[in-house]
Amino acid sequence: MLELNNQYTRLKRRVHAMVLKSFFNGTLEEDIDKIPFWIIPKDTCPSRCCIYKERAMVRYRIMAFMGINIEIDDDELKPLSEYYKEVMQNVIPAAPVITTIGTACSSCPHDQYLISDACRGCIARPCYANCPKDAIYFEKGKAHINQELCIRCGKCMDVCPFHSVVHIPVPCEAACPVGAIKKDENGIVNIDYKKCISCGKCTRSCPFGAIVERSSLFTTLKYLQGDDKVVAMIAPAIDGQFPGTLAQIKQSLLLAGFDEVVEVSEGAAVTATNEAKEIVERLENGEPYMTTSCCPSYMELVNRHLPFLKEKRSDSLSPMGYIAEMVKKREPNAKTVFIGPCLAKRLEGIRLKTVDGVINFSELAALFMAKDIDVREVEATDMGDTKEFEDCREFALTEGVAGCVVHRLQEGQEIKPMFINGLDAKTFRGMKIWPKRAPAADLVEVMICEGGCINGPGTIVSPKLALKLRGGNMSAPAKAFKK
Amino acid sequence: MKKKDKILVKICVGTSCFVQGGADLLLYNDFLNPELLDKFEFEGCSCLDACKRVDNATGDETRAPFVMVNGKLHGNMNPEKLNKLLTDELK
């Protein structure tokens, strides 16, 4: 996967902040068609072929930001202001959460091994000797690969003493753990939504930004403008994503227009308690193992690829499910908006009647930027009594969920946990054989993102830094946070 | 080298800089040439207002994230550039 912050993500955030700034000024309808020109003015040095294509790409990013399904609803003759009017009038369907920009796709050639100019045409010829398919031939004293015979095993790359063999992957295909990305006849990216588990790894992998999230932020913006109370439910991973403490982030949300802020960790405590009860019961009934159920991308994985795990996963709701229930019970008319690092959470949000909207940290960052909210300067607010669920903020980290479950076992009870820390094609293959060879553990914690939710597709800060900043612990970059 | 002899590097951690890559700069201990670490003093600072002043500017150098080295403002920073900037500063 690409680094979290690169030219593309920065451009995306600028576009988002600019759109929101106009939105809050009340001028978006007249500004929206000008924004591509503001972002890419005429003296810009383009990264693509020309500034006109760059502007067209900005236009698509704005469309995705408004939640338009570009694959289906792209009409080049329609001004963005028309799209905007429709978005404000209609309810935007939230699924699928990903869409592709065909014209942004570079139609990368199939993944292949090539022999570069570094080949010295040595006489030992280990590449030739080790190729199981006799795909290597020599021309003018240098090695070449017959692509029709090559099975991409990579043995030649391993043995070349001059490192002259290069592997050129297709980033999106390589990132997808379940093989949902294929190319169409023109080599343009094509997602098989029946297979897609909405993990979002591809959105973070394409260096051309051709696979994008269909944001549902505008649904939330409409709530913020409406009369109903809007409750922000902040995921445990939010701590460490902004330059301030959790209490400052809460206050920033209130300033941004939310009426109340609750921590999803409170729901996580219920999940952990229920799962602790459930695992003991299941083991007593002779079941070999149970898996956690809070990662929504894992839920999709089970539904679409590993149906045998349906009875093995916990019946507990996710932390979002419980917290939304609590809020709705207290205030049935309030709009509940989950703010997290996750793409797949949107699908869970559609399924749960108690959740009205789901946005991610990146979108929240744009919201803060547009409203000039400086998290670090904001006065910290009272977090309330968090003693009961504080430890569940660890749900955002790998081993954190299982840790909280173990912590909630009765005395004398013991379980052996196991961790699936991030899903790739190999781990996926390993899970497929579980019916024959059950995992050697009682509780299997599954997180599709490596490292946990703090490495989700909607995050802003690298997991390494987020870990340092979490818990209001500013001590790590001590000087960095001196006022 | 005494502390006061060190050159001050302010890393802007205003929201706008922080979310556009400024956060990465806080890991300076990991990416800077170790020799540079004792010649400079690092601190995170509140918004330098640089992003607001150049709101509609187009040049790459006038965009978040910003750092201030020895009182001079530098935009569009990333770990590699900061390394180079600080190395040049010592020349």
Coordinates of C-alpha atoms in Angstrom, one line a residue:
Chain A
M1 CA 0.0 0.0 0.0
L2 CA 1.0 3.6 -0.6
E3 CA 2.2 5.9 2.2
L4 CA -0.8 7.5 3.8
N5 CA 0.2 11.0 2.8
N6 CA 1.2 11.5 -0.7
Q7 CA 0.5 14.1 -3.5
Y8 CA -2.8 12.4 -4.3
T9 CA -4.2 12.3 -0.8
R10 CA -3.1 15.9 -0.2
L11 CA -4.9 17.0 -3.4
K12 CA -8.0 15.1 -2.3
R13 CA -8.0 16.8 1.0
R14 CA -7.6 20.2 -0.6
V15 CA -10.5 19.5 -2.9
H16 CA -12.7 18.3 0.0
A17 CA -11.9 21.3 2.1
M18 CA -12.6 23.7 -0.7
V19 CA -15.9 22.1 -1.5
L20 CA -16.9 22.3 2.2
K21 CA -15.8 25.9 2.6
S22 CA -18.1 26.9 -0.3
F23 CA -20.8 24.8 1.2
F24 CA -20.7 26.5 4.5
N25 CA -20.5 29.9 2.8
G26 CA -23.7 29.0 1.0
T27 CA -22.1 29.5 -2.4
L28 CA -21.4 25.9 -3.4
E29 CA -24.0 25.8 -6.2
E30 CA -22.3 28.7 -8.0
D31 CA -18.7 27.7 -7.0
I32 CA -18.8 24.0 -7.6
D33 CA -18.1 24.0 -11.4
K34 CA -15.2 26.5 -10.8
I35 CA -13.5 24.4 -8.2
P36 CA -11.6 22.2 -10.7
F37 CA -10.2 25.5 -12.2
W38 CA -9.2 26.9 -8.8
I39 CA -7.4 23.7 -7.9
I40 CA -5.7 23.3 -11.3
P41 CA -5.2 26.9 -12.5
K42 CA -3.8 27.4 -16.0
D43 CA -0.1 27.7 -15.2
T44 CA 0.0 24.5 -13.2
C45 CA 2.5 21.9 -14.3
P46 CA 0.4 18.8 -14.8
S47 CA 1.2 15.3 -13.5
R48 CA -1.0 13.8 -16.2
C49 CA -1.0 14.6 -19.9
C50 CA -2.5 18.1 -19.6
I51 CA -4.3 20.4 -17.2
Y52 CA -7.6 19.6 -18.8
K53 CA -7.5 16.0 -17.8
E54 CA -6.3 17.1 -14.3
R55 CA -9.4 19.3 -14.0
A56 CA -11.6 16.5 -15.2
M57 CA -10.2 14.3 -12.5
V58 CA -10.8 17.0 -9.8
R59 CA -14.4 17.0 -11.1
Y60 CA -14.7 13.3 -10.6
R61 CA -13.3 13.6 -7.1
I62 CA -15.9 16.2 -6.3
M63 CA -18.6 13.8 -7.6
A64 CA -17.3 11.0 -5.5
F65 CA -17.2 13.3 -2.5
M66 CA -20.9 14.1 -3.0
G67 CA -21.6 10.3 -3.1
I68 CA -22.3 10.0 -6.8
N69 CA -21.7 6.5 -8.3
I70 CA -19.4 7.5 -11.1
E71 CA -19.6 4.1 -12.8
I72 CA -23.3 4.5 -13.3
D73 CA -24.2 8.2 -13.1
D74 CA -21.4 9.9 -14.9
D75 CA -22.8 12.3 -17.4
E76 CA -20.1 14.5 -18.8
L77 CA -22.5 17.1 -20.2
K78 CA -24.1 17.6 -16.8
P79 CA -22.6 20.5 -14.7
L80 CA -21.6 19.7 -11.2
S81 CA -24.1 22.2 -9.9
E82 CA -26.9 20.0 -11.3
Y83 CA -25.4 17.0 -9.5
Y84 CA -25.2 19.1 -6.3
K85 CA -28.9 20.1 -6.5
E86 CA -29.9 16.5 -6.9
V87 CA -27.7 15.4 -4.0
M88 CA -29.3 18.1 -1.7
Q89 CA -32.8 17.1 -2.7
N90 CA -32.6 13.3 -2.8
V91 CA -31.5 10.6 -0.4
I92 CA -28.1 9.3 -1.6
P93 CA -28.0 5.5 -1.6
A94 CA -25.0 4.5 0.5
A95 CA -23.9 1.3 -1.3
P96 CA -21.6 0.3 -2.9
V97 CA -19.1 2.4 -0.9
I98 CA -16.5 2.3 -3.6
T99 CA -16.6 3.6 -7.1
T100 CA -14.0 3.7 -9.9
I101 CA -12.9 6.5 -12.2
G102 CA -12.3 4.8 -15.5
T103 CA -10.5 7.7 -17.2
A104 CA -8.1 8.0 -14.2
C105 CA -7.1 4.4 -14.5
S106 CA -3.7 4.0 -16.2
S107 CA -4.7 0.5 -17.4
C108 CA -1.6 -1.0 -15.9
P109 CA -0.4 -4.1 -17.9
H110 CA -0.8 -7.5 -16.2
D111 CA 1.5 -8.2 -13.4
Q112 CA 4.7 -9.4 -14.9
Y113 CA 8.4 -10.2 -14.5
L114 CA 10.8 -8.4 -16.8
I115 CA 14.5 -8.6 -17.3
S116 CA 16.1 -5.2 -17.2
D117 CA 19.2 -3.8 -18.8
A118 CA 21.1 -4.8 -15.7
C119 CA 21.4 -8.3 -17.1
R120 CA 25.0 -9.0 -17.9
G121 CA 24.4 -12.2 -19.8
C122 CA 26.4 -14.2 -17.4
I123 CA 27.5 -17.8 -18.1
A124 CA 26.2 -19.4 -15.0
R125 CA 22.7 -18.3 -16.1
P126 CA 20.8 -19.2 -12.9
C127 CA 17.6 -17.7 -14.2
Y128 CA 17.6 -20.1 -17.1
A129 CA 18.5 -23.0 -14.9
N130 CA 15.8 -22.3 -12.3
C131 CA 12.9 -21.4 -14.5
P132 CA 10.4 -24.3 -14.1
K133 CA 8.6 -23.4 -17.4
D134 CA 11.6 -22.8 -19.7
A135 CA 10.4 -19.3 -20.3
I136 CA 13.8 -17.7 -20.4
Y137 CA 15.6 -17.3 -23.7
F138 CA 18.7 -15.4 -24.7
E139 CA 19.0 -12.8 -27.4
K140 CA 22.2 -10.9 -28.2
G141 CA 23.7 -12.4 -25.1
K142 CA 21.0 -11.2 -22.7
A143 CA 18.2 -13.0 -21.0
H144 CA 14.5 -12.4 -21.9
I145 CA 11.2 -13.8 -20.5
N146 CA 8.7 -15.3 -22.8
Q147 CA 5.6 -13.9 -21.2
E148 CA 3.3 -16.5 -22.7
L149 CA 5.2 -19.3 -20.8
C150 CA 5.9 -17.3 -17.6
I151 CA 3.8 -18.4 -14.6
R152 CA 5.1 -15.5 -12.5
C153 CA 6.7 -17.6 -9.8
G154 CA 9.5 -15.2 -9.3
K155 CA 12.3 -17.8 -9.1
C156 CA 14.5 -15.9 -11.6
M157 CA 14.2 -12.8 -9.5
D158 CA 15.4 -14.6 -6.5
V159 CA 18.5 -16.1 -8.1
C160 CA 19.8 -13.3 -10.4
P161 CA 23.1 -12.1 -8.9
F162 CA 22.7 -8.7 -10.5
H163 CA 19.1 -8.1 -9.4
S164 CA 18.3 -7.6 -13.0
V165 CA 14.8 -9.1 -12.8
V166 CA 12.0 -6.8 -11.9
H167 CA 8.5 -7.6 -10.8
I168 CA 5.9 -5.1 -11.9
P169 CA 2.7 -5.7 -10.0
V170 CA -0.8 -4.2 -10.6
P171 CA -1.2 -2.2 -7.3
C172 CA -4.9 -2.5 -7.0
E173 CA -5.0 -6.2 -7.8
A174 CA -2.1 -6.9 -5.5
A175 CA -3.8 -5.1 -2.6
C176 CA -7.2 -6.8 -2.9
P177 CA -7.2 -9.8 -0.6
V178 CA -10.2 -11.5 -2.1
G179 CA -9.5 -11.1 -5.9
A180 CA -12.4 -8.8 -6.5
I181 CA -10.5 -6.5 -8.9
K182 CA -10.2 -7.5 -12.5
K183 CA -9.6 -5.6 -15.7
D184 CA -12.1 -5.1 -18.5
E185 CA -11.2 -5.7 -22.1
N186 CA -9.5 -2.3 -22.3
G187 CA -7.4 -3.0 -19.2
I188 CA -9.5 -0.6 -17.1
V189 CA -10.1 -1.4 -13.5
N190 CA -13.4 -3.3 -12.8
I191 CA -14.6 -4.2 -9.3
D192 CA -16.7 -7.3 -8.9
Y193 CA -19.0 -6.0 -6.1
K194 CA -20.3 -9.5 -5.4
K195 CA -16.8 -10.4 -4.2
C196 CA -15.8 -7.0 -2.7
I197 CA -15.6 -6.9 1.1
S198 CA -15.3 -3.1 1.1
C199 CA -12.0 -3.2 3.1
G200 CA -10.8 -0.1 1.1
K201 CA -7.3 -1.4 0.6
C202 CA -7.5 -0.7 -3.2
T203 CA -8.5 2.9 -2.5
R204 CA -5.2 3.3 -0.7
S205 CA -3.1 1.5 -3.3
C206 CA -3.9 3.0 -6.7
P207 CA -1.2 5.6 -7.4
F208 CA -3.5 7.2 -9.9
G209 CA -6.4 7.6 -7.5
A210 CA -8.7 5.7 -9.9
I211 CA -10.5 3.8 -7.1
V212 CA -12.3 6.2 -4.8
E213 CA -14.7 6.1 -1.8
R214 CA -18.2 7.3 -2.5
S215 CA -18.5 9.6 0.5
S216 CA -21.7 10.0 2.4
L217 CA -20.7 13.1 4.1
F218 CA -23.4 15.1 2.4
T219 CA -26.0 13.1 4.1
T220 CA -24.5 14.2 7.4
L221 CA -24.2 17.8 6.3
K222 CA -27.9 17.7 5.6
Y223 CA -28.5 16.5 9.2
L224 CA -26.3 19.3 10.5
Q225 CA -28.4 21.8 8.7
G226 CA -31.7 20.2 9.8
D227 CA -33.6 20.6 13.0
D228 CA -33.0 17.2 14.6
K229 CA -30.4 16.7 17.2
V230 CA -27.2 15.2 15.7
V231 CA -25.1 12.8 17.8
A232 CA -21.5 12.1 16.8
M233 CA -20.4 8.6 17.7
I234 CA -16.6 8.6 17.7
A235 CA -14.8 5.4 17.1
P236 CA -12.0 4.4 19.5
A237 CA -9.5 5.0 16.7
I238 CA -10.1 8.7 16.6
D239 CA -7.7 9.2 19.5
G240 CA -4.3 10.1 17.9
Q241 CA -5.8 11.2 14.5
F242 CA -5.9 14.9 15.3
P243 CA -3.4 17.2 17.0
G244 CA -5.1 17.3 20.3
T245 CA -6.5 15.2 23.1
L246 CA -9.7 13.2 23.0
A247 CA -11.4 16.0 25.0
Q248 CA -10.3 18.6 22.5
I249 CA -11.5 16.5 19.6
K250 CA -14.9 16.2 21.3
Q251 CA -15.1 20.0 21.7
S252 CA -14.0 20.5 18.1
L253 CA -16.9 18.3 17.0
L254 CA -19.3 20.4 19.0
L255 CA -17.9 23.5 17.4
A256 CA -18.4 21.8 14.0
G257 CA -22.1 21.6 14.6
F258 CA -22.7 18.3 16.3
D259 CA -25.0 18.5 19.3
E260 CA -23.6 15.7 21.3
V261 CA -20.6 13.5 21.2
V262 CA -20.5 9.9 22.5
E263 CA -17.7 7.4 22.5
V264 CA -18.2 4.2 20.7
S265 CA -15.9 2.6 23.3
E266 CA -19.0 2.7 25.5
G267 CA -20.7 0.3 23.1
A268 CA -17.4 -1.7 22.9
A269 CA -17.7 -2.4 26.6
V270 CA -21.0 -4.1 26.0
T271 CA -19.6 -6.0 23.0
A272 CA -16.7 -7.2 25.1
T273 CA -18.9 -8.2 28.1
N274 CA -21.3 -10.1 25.8
E275 CA -18.5 -11.9 23.9
A276 CA -16.9 -12.9 27.2
K277 CA -20.2 -14.5 28.2
E278 CA -20.7 -16.0 24.8
I279 CA -17.3 -17.6 24.4
V280 CA -17.6 -19.4 27.7
E281 CA -21.0 -20.8 26.8
R282 CA -19.9 -21.9 23.3
L283 CA -16.8 -23.7 24.6
E284 CA -19.0 -25.4 27.2
N285 CA -21.3 -26.6 24.4
G286 CA -18.3 -28.2 22.7
E287 CA -17.8 -25.6 19.9
P288 CA -14.1 -25.5 18.8
Y289 CA -13.7 -21.8 18.5
M290 CA -15.5 -18.4 18.2
T291 CA -14.5 -15.4 16.2
T292 CA -15.1 -11.7 17.0
S293 CA -17.7 -9.8 15.1
C294 CA -16.8 -6.1 15.3
C295 CA -14.9 -5.7 12.1
P296 CA -17.5 -5.0 9.4
S297 CA -15.2 -5.9 6.6
Y298 CA -14.7 -9.3 8.2
M299 CA -18.5 -9.7 8.4
E300 CA -18.6 -9.1 4.6
L301 CA -15.8 -11.6 4.1
V302 CA -17.8 -14.3 6.0
N303 CA -21.0 -13.5 4.1
R304 CA -19.4 -13.5 0.7
H305 CA -16.5 -15.9 0.9
L306 CA -16.4 -18.0 4.1
P307 CA -20.1 -18.9 4.9
F308 CA -18.9 -21.7 7.2
L309 CA -17.9 -19.0 9.7
K310 CA -21.4 -17.6 10.0
E311 CA -22.1 -19.9 13.0
K312 CA -18.6 -19.4 14.4
R313 CA -18.7 -15.6 14.7
S314 CA -20.1 -14.0 17.8
D315 CA -23.7 -13.0 17.8
S316 CA -22.9 -9.8 19.7
L317 CA -23.5 -6.5 17.9
S318 CA -20.5 -4.4 17.1
P319 CA -19.7 -1.5 19.4
M320 CA -21.3 0.9 16.9
G321 CA -24.5 -1.2 17.1
Y322 CA -24.7 -1.0 20.9
I323 CA -23.9 2.7 21.2
A324 CA -26.4 3.6 18.5
E325 CA -29.0 1.6 20.3
M326 CA -28.3 3.4 23.5
V327 CA -28.5 6.8 21.9
K328 CA -31.8 6.0 20.1
K329 CA -33.3 4.7 23.3
R330 CA -32.5 7.9 25.0
E331 CA -33.5 10.1 22.1
P332 CA -35.5 8.4 19.4
N333 CA -35.4 11.4 17.1
A334 CA -31.7 12.2 17.2
K335 CA -29.6 11.5 14.1
T336 CA -26.7 9.2 14.9
V337 CA -23.5 9.6 12.9
F338 CA -20.6 7.2 13.3
I339 CA -17.2 8.8 12.8
G340 CA -14.5 6.2 12.1
P341 CA -11.6 5.1 10.0
C342 CA -13.6 2.4 8.2
L343 CA -15.2 2.0 4.7
A344 CA -17.1 -1.2 5.5
K345 CA -18.8 0.4 8.5
R346 CA -21.0 2.2 6.0
L347 CA -22.4 -1.2 4.9
E348 CA -23.1 -2.1 8.5
G349 CA -24.7 1.4 8.9
I350 CA -27.1 0.6 6.2
R351 CA -28.1 -2.7 7.8
L352 CA -28.6 -1.2 11.3
K353 CA -31.7 0.9 11.5
T354 CA -30.2 2.8 14.5
V355 CA -27.4 4.3 12.5
D356 CA -28.2 7.3 10.3
G357 CA -24.8 8.2 8.9
V358 CA -21.2 7.1 8.7
I359 CA -18.3 9.4 7.9
N360 CA -14.5 8.9 8.2
F361 CA -11.6 10.8 9.7
S362 CA -10.4 12.1 6.4
E363 CA -13.8 13.7 5.8
L364 CA -13.9 15.1 9.3
A365 CA -10.5 16.6 8.7
A366 CA -11.9 18.4 5.7
L367 CA -14.8 19.6 7.8
F368 CA -12.5 21.0 10.5
M369 CA -10.4 22.7 7.8
A370 CA -13.4 24.3 6.2
K371 CA -14.7 25.5 9.5
D372 CA -11.2 26.7 10.6
I373 CA -11.3 24.6 13.7
D374 CA -7.9 24.2 15.1
V375 CA -8.1 21.1 17.3
R376 CA -5.0 21.9 19.2
E377 CA -6.2 25.4 20.2
V378 CA -9.7 24.3 21.3
E379 CA -10.5 24.3 24.9
A380 CA -10.7 20.7 26.2
T381 CA -14.3 19.7 27.3
D382 CA -15.4 17.3 29.9
M383 CA -15.4 13.7 28.7
G384 CA -17.8 12.6 31.5
D385 CA -17.4 9.5 33.5
T386 CA -15.5 7.1 31.2
K387 CA -14.2 4.7 33.8
E388 CA -16.4 1.8 32.8
F389 CA -15.3 1.7 29.2
E390 CA -11.9 3.4 29.0
D391 CA -10.0 0.2 28.4
C392 CA -12.2 -0.5 25.4
R393 CA -10.5 2.3 23.5
E394 CA -8.1 -0.5 22.7
F395 CA -10.7 -1.9 20.3
A396 CA -9.0 0.1 17.7
L397 CA -5.8 -1.9 17.9
T398 CA -4.9 -5.4 17.0
E399 CA -5.1 -7.7 20.0
G400 CA -7.2 -5.0 21.7
V401 CA -10.6 -6.6 21.2
A402 CA -9.5 -10.0 22.5
G403 CA -7.7 -8.3 25.3
C404 CA -10.9 -6.6 26.4
V405 CA -12.9 -9.8 26.2
V406 CA -10.3 -11.7 28.3
H407 CA -10.4 -8.9 30.8
R408 CA -14.1 -9.4 31.2
L409 CA -14.0 -13.2 31.9
Q410 CA -15.1 -14.3 35.4
E411 CA -12.5 -15.5 37.7
G412 CA -11.2 -19.0 37.0
Q413 CA -12.2 -18.8 33.3
E414 CA -9.5 -18.9 30.7
I415 CA -9.4 -18.7 27.0
K416 CA -6.7 -18.9 24.4
P417 CA -6.9 -16.0 21.8
M418 CA -5.5 -15.9 18.3
F419 CA -5.1 -12.9 16.1
I420 CA -5.7 -12.4 12.4
N421 CA -3.9 -9.1 12.1
G422 CA -4.7 -7.8 8.6
L423 CA -6.0 -9.8 5.7
D424 CA -4.0 -10.5 2.6
A425 CA -4.4 -13.1 -0.1
K426 CA -2.3 -15.6 1.8
T427 CA -4.1 -15.2 5.1
F428 CA -7.4 -15.6 3.2
R429 CA -6.2 -18.9 1.7
G430 CA -5.2 -20.0 5.3
M431 CA -8.7 -19.2 6.6
K432 CA -10.3 -21.2 3.8
I433 CA -9.0 -24.5 5.3
W434 CA -10.4 -23.8 8.8
P435 CA -13.2 -26.3 8.3
K436 CA -10.6 -29.0 7.9
R437 CA -8.1 -27.7 10.3
A438 CA -9.7 -25.5 13.0
P439 CA -7.5 -22.7 14.4
A440 CA -5.7 -23.7 17.6
A441 CA -7.4 -21.2 19.7
D442 CA -10.7 -20.5 21.5
L443 CA -11.2 -16.9 20.4
V444 CA -10.1 -15.7 17.0
E445 CA -9.9 -11.9 16.7
V446 CA -10.1 -10.8 13.1
M447 CA -9.1 -7.4 11.9
I448 CA -9.0 -6.9 8.2
C449 CA -6.6 -3.9 8.5
E450 CA -3.1 -4.6 9.6
G451 CA -2.5 -3.2 13.1
G452 CA -6.3 -2.6 13.6
C453 CA -8.6 0.2 12.9
I454 CA -5.9 2.8 13.3
N455 CA -4.6 1.6 9.9
G456 CA -8.0 1.9 8.3
P457 CA -8.6 3.4 4.8
G458 CA -10.2 6.6 6.3
T459 CA -7.3 7.5 8.6
I460 CA -5.1 10.6 8.4
V461 CA -2.1 9.7 10.6
S462 CA 0.3 6.8 10.1
P463 CA -0.3 4.1 12.7
K464 CA 3.1 4.6 14.1
L465 CA 2.5 8.2 15.0
A466 CA -1.1 7.5 16.0
L467 CA 0.2 5.1 18.6
K468 CA 2.4 7.7 20.1
L469 CA -0.3 10.3 20.2
R470 CA -3.0 8.1 21.7
G471 CA -4.2 8.4 25.2
G472 CA -3.5 12.1 25.3
N473 CA 0.1 11.0 25.6
M474 CA 1.9 13.8 24.1
S475 CA 5.1 12.8 25.8
A476 CA 6.4 10.8 22.9
P477 CA 7.1 13.8 20.6
A478 CA 7.5 15.7 23.8
K479 CA 9.0 18.9 22.4
A480 CA 6.7 18.6 19.5
F481 CA 3.8 19.5 21.7
K482 CA 5.3 22.2 23.8
K483 CA 3.2 25.3 23.5
Chain B
M1 CA 26.4 22.0 21.8
K2 CA 24.5 23.9 24.3
K3 CA 20.7 24.0 24.0
K4 CA 20.6 27.7 23.2
D5 CA 23.0 27.3 20.3
K6 CA 20.6 25.0 18.6
I7 CA 18.5 26.2 15.7
L8 CA 14.8 26.2 16.3
V9 CA 12.6 24.2 14.0
K10 CA 8.9 24.8 14.4
I11 CA 6.6 22.2 13.0
C12 CA 3.1 23.6 12.4
V13 CA 0.5 21.3 14.0
G14 CA -2.5 23.4 13.1
T15 CA -5.3 21.1 11.8
S16 CA -4.7 22.1 8.2
C17 CA -1.0 21.3 8.2
F18 CA -1.4 18.3 10.5
V19 CA -3.9 16.5 8.2
Q20 CA -2.1 17.3 5.0
G21 CA 1.1 15.5 5.9
G22 CA 2.4 17.6 8.7
A23 CA 1.7 14.8 11.1
D24 CA 4.4 12.7 9.4
L25 CA 7.0 15.4 10.2
L26 CA 6.5 14.7 14.0
L27 CA 8.3 11.4 13.5
Y28 CA 11.5 13.5 12.9
N29 CA 13.4 11.3 15.2
D30 CA 13.0 8.4 12.8
F31 CA 13.6 10.0 9.4
L32 CA 16.2 12.8 10.0
N33 CA 19.8 12.2 9.5
P34 CA 20.9 11.5 13.1
E35 CA 23.7 14.1 12.9
L36 CA 21.0 16.8 12.4
L37 CA 19.1 15.9 15.6
D38 CA 21.5 17.5 18.0
K39 CA 22.0 20.7 15.9
F40 CA 18.3 21.6 15.9
E41 CA 15.7 21.9 18.5
F42 CA 12.2 20.8 17.4
E43 CA 8.8 21.9 18.6
G44 CA 5.3 21.7 17.4
C45 CA 3.6 25.0 17.2
S46 CA 0.2 26.4 16.7
C47 CA -1.1 27.5 13.3
L48 CA 1.4 29.9 11.8
D49 CA -1.5 31.4 9.7
A50 CA 0.6 30.6 6.6
C51 CA -2.1 28.5 5.1
K52 CA -4.7 31.3 5.4
R53 CA -2.4 33.9 4.0
V54 CA -1.8 31.9 0.8
D55 CA -5.3 30.5 0.5
N56 CA -5.6 30.9 -3.2
A57 CA -2.0 30.8 -4.1
T58 CA -1.0 28.2 -6.6
G59 CA 2.7 27.5 -6.1
D60 CA 3.7 24.3 -4.5
E61 CA 5.9 26.0 -1.9
T62 CA 3.0 27.9 -0.6
R63 CA 0.9 25.0 0.6
A64 CA 0.5 23.1 3.9
P65 CA 2.3 21.6 5.7
F66 CA 4.6 24.4 6.9
V67 CA 7.7 24.4 9.1
M68 CA 9.6 27.4 10.3
V69 CA 13.4 27.1 10.5
N70 CA 15.2 29.9 12.2
G71 CA 12.3 32.2 11.7
K72 CA 11.9 31.5 8.0
L73 CA 8.8 29.8 6.6
H74 CA 8.9 26.8 4.3
G75 CA 5.9 25.2 2.7
N76 CA 4.9 21.9 1.1
M77 CA 7.2 20.0 3.5
N78 CA 7.7 16.3 3.6
P79 CA 10.3 14.2 5.5
E80 CA 12.8 14.1 2.6
K81 CA 12.6 17.8 2.0
L82 CA 13.0 18.6 5.7
N83 CA 16.2 16.5 5.7
K84 CA 17.6 18.4 2.8
L85 CA 16.4 21.8 4.2
L86 CA 18.1 21.3 7.5
T87 CA 21.3 19.9 5.9
D88 CA 21.4 23.0 3.7
E89 CA 20.8 25.3 6.7
L90 CA 24.0 24.1 8.4
K91 CA 26.1 24.9 5.3

